PDB file of C-alpha atoms in Angstrom:
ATOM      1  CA  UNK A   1     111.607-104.483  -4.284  1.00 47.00           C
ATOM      2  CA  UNK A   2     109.831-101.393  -4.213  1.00 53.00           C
ATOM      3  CA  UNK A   3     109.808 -99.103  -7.155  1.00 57.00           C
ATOM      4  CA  UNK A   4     112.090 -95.714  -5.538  1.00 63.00           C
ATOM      5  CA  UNK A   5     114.577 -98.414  -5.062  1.00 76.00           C
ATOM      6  CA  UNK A   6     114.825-100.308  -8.535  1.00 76.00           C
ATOM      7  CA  UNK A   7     117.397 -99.197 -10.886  1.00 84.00           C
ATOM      8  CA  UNK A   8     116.564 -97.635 -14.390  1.00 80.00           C
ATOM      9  CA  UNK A   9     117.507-101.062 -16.112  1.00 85.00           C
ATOM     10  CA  UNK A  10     114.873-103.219 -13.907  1.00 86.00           C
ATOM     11  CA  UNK A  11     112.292 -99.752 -14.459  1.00 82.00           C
ATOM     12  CA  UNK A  12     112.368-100.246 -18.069  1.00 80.00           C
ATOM     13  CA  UNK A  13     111.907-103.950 -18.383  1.00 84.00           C
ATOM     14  CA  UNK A  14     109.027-103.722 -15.923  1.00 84.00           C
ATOM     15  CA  UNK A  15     107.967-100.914 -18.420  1.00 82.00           C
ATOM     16  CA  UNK A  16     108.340-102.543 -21.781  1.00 81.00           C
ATOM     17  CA  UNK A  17     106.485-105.722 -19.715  1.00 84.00           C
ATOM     18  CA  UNK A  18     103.545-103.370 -19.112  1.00 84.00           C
ATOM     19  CA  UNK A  19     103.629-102.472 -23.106  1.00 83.00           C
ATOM     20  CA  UNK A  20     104.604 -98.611 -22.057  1.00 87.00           C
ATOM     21  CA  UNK A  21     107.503 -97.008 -24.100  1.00 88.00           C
ATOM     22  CA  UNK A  22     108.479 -93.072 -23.647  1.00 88.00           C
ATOM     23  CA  UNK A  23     111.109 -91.742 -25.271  1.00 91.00           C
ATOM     24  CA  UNK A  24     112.188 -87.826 -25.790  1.00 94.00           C
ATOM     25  CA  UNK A  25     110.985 -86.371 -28.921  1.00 95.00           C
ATOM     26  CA  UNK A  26     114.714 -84.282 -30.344  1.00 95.00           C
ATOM     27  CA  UNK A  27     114.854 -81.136 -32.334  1.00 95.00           C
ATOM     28  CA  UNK A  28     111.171 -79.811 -31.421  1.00 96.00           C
ATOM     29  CA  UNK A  29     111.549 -75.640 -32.046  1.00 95.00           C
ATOM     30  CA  UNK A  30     107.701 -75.292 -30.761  1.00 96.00           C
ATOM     31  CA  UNK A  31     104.635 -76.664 -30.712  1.00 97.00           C
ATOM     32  CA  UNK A  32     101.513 -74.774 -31.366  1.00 97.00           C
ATOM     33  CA  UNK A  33      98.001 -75.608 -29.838  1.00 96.00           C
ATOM     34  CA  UNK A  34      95.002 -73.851 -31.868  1.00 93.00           C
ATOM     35  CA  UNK A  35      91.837 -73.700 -30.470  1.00 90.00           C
ATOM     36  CA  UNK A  36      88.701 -71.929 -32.644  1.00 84.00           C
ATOM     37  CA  UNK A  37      89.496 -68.730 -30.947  1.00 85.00           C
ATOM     38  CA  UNK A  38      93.208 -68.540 -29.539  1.00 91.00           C
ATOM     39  CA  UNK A  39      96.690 -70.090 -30.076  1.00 94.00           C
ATOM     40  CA  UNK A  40      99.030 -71.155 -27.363  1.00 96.00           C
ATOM     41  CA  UNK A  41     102.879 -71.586 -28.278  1.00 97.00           C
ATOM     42  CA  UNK A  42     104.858 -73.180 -26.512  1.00 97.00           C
ATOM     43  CA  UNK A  43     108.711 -72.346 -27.583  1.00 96.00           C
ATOM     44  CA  UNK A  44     111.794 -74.186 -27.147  1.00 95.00           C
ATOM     45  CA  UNK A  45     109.694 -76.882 -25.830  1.00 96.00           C
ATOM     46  CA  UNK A  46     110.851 -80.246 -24.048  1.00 96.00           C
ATOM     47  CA  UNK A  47     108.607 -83.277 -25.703  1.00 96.00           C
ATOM     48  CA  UNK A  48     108.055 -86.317 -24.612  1.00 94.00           C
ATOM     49  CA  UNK A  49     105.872 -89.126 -26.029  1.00 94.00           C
ATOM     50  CA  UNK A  50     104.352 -92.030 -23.941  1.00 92.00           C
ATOM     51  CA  UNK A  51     103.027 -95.179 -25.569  1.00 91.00           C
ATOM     52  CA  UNK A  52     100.892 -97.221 -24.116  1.00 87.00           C
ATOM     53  CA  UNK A  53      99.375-100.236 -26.386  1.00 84.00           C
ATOM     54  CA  UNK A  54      99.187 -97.779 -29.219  1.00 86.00           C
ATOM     55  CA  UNK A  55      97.807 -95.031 -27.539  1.00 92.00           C
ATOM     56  CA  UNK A  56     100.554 -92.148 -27.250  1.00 94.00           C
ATOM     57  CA  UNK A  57     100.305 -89.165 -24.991  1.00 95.00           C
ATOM     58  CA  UNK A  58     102.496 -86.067 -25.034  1.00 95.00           C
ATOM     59  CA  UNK A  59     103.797 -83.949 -22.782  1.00 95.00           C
ATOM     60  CA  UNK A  60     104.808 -81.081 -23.780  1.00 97.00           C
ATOM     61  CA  UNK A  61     107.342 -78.147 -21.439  1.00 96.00           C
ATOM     62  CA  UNK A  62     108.846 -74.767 -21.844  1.00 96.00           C
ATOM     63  CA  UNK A  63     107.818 -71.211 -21.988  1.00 96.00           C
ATOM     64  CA  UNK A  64     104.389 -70.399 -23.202  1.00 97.00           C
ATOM     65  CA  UNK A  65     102.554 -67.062 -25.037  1.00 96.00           C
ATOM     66  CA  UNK A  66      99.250 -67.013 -25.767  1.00 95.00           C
ATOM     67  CA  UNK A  67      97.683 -65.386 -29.186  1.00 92.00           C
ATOM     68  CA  UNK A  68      93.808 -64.205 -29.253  1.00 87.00           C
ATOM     69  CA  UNK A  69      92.803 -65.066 -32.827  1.00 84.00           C
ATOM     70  CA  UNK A  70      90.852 -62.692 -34.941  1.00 77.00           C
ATOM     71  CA  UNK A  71      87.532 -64.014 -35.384  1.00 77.00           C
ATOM     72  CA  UNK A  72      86.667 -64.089 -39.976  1.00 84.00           C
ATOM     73  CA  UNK A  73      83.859 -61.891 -40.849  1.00 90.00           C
ATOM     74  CA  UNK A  74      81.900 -63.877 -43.393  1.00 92.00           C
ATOM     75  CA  UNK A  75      82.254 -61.720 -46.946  1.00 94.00           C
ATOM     76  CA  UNK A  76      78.154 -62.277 -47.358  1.00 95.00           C
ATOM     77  CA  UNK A  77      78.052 -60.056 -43.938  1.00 94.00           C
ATOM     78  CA  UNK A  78      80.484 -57.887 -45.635  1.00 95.00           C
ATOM     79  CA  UNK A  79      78.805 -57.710 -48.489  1.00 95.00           C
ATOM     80  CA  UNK A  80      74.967 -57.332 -46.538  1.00 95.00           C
ATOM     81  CA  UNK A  81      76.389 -54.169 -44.339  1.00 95.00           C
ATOM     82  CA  UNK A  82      78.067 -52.597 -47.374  1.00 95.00           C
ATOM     83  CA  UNK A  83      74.571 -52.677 -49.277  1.00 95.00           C
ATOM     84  CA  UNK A  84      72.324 -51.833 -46.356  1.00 94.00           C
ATOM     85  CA  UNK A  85      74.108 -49.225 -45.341  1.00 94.00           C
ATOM     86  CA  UNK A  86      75.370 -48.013 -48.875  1.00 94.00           C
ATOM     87  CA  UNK A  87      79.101 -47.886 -48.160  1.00 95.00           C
ATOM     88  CA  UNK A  88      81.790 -49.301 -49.038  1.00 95.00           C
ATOM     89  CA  UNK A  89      83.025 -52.832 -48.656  1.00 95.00           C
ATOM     90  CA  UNK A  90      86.137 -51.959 -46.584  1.00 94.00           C
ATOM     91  CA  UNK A  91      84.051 -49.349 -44.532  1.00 95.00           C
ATOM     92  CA  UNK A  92      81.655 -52.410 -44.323  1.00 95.00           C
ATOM     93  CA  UNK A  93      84.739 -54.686 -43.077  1.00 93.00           C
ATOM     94  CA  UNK A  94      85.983 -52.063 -40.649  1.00 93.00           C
ATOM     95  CA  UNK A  95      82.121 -51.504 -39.060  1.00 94.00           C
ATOM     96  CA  UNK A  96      81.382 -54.890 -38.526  1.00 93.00           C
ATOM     97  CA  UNK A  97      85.180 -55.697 -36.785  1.00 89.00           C
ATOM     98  CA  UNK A  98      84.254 -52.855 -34.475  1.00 90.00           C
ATOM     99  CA  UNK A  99      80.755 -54.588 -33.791  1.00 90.00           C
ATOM    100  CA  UNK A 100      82.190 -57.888 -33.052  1.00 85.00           C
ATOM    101  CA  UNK A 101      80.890 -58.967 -36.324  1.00 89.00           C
ATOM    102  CA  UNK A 102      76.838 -58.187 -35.802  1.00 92.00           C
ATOM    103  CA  UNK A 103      75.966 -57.270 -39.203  1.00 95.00           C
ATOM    104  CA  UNK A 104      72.589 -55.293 -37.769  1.00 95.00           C
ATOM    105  CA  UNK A 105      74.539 -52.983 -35.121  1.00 94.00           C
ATOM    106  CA  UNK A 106      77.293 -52.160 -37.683  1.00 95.00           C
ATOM    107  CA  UNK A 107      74.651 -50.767 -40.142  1.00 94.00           C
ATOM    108  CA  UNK A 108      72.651 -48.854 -37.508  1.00 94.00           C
ATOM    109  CA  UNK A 109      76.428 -47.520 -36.608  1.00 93.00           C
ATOM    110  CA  UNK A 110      77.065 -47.141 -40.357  1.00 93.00           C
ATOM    111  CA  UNK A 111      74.015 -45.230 -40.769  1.00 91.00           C
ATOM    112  CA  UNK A 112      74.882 -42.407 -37.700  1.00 85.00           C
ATOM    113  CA  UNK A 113      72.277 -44.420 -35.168  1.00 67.00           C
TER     114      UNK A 113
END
């Protein structure tokens, strides 16, 4: 019998034979995926889980946004510009976000170069 043809009854003892289980994953309001420098969230999401001799996959539908994640300024480069340049810590903060967190350019910037 060929497998378009087999009912869902003979599908899932041929599955559970082959040690694969899936079953739908209920009451999932999102799942979030977080990478080191963006988020992607999937709402209202559809999950299913596959397992297959103890390893389980998931997939994982619905409508996706995307989220670019601020990169953290170390508070030692915070504290380096600051005293370099002799301002401020929050002027310090705000020079090296606009620098894309080079301490060296945000003092020359800091210091009118």
């Amino acid at each position: 019998m060929l497998p378009g043809r087999m009912n869902p009854r003979q599908m899932e003892r041929m599955m559970k034979k082959m040690g694969l289980n899936v079953e739908e994953v209920t009451d999932v309001k999102e799942v979030i995926i977080r990478t080191s420098t963006k988020e992607i969230i999937v709402h209202d999401p559809s999950v299913t889980v596959m397992d297959v001799r103890g390893e389980r996959s998931f997939q994982v539908q619905g409508s996706v946004t995307e989220k670019t994640l601020k990169e953290e300024i170390p508070e030692s480069d915070v504290e380096l510009v600051a005293s370099q340049a002799g301002v401020s810590k929050d002027q310090a903060r705000k020079a090296l976000e606009d620098t894309g967190g080079e301490p060296a350019e945000a003092i020359i910037r800091l210091m009118g170069g």
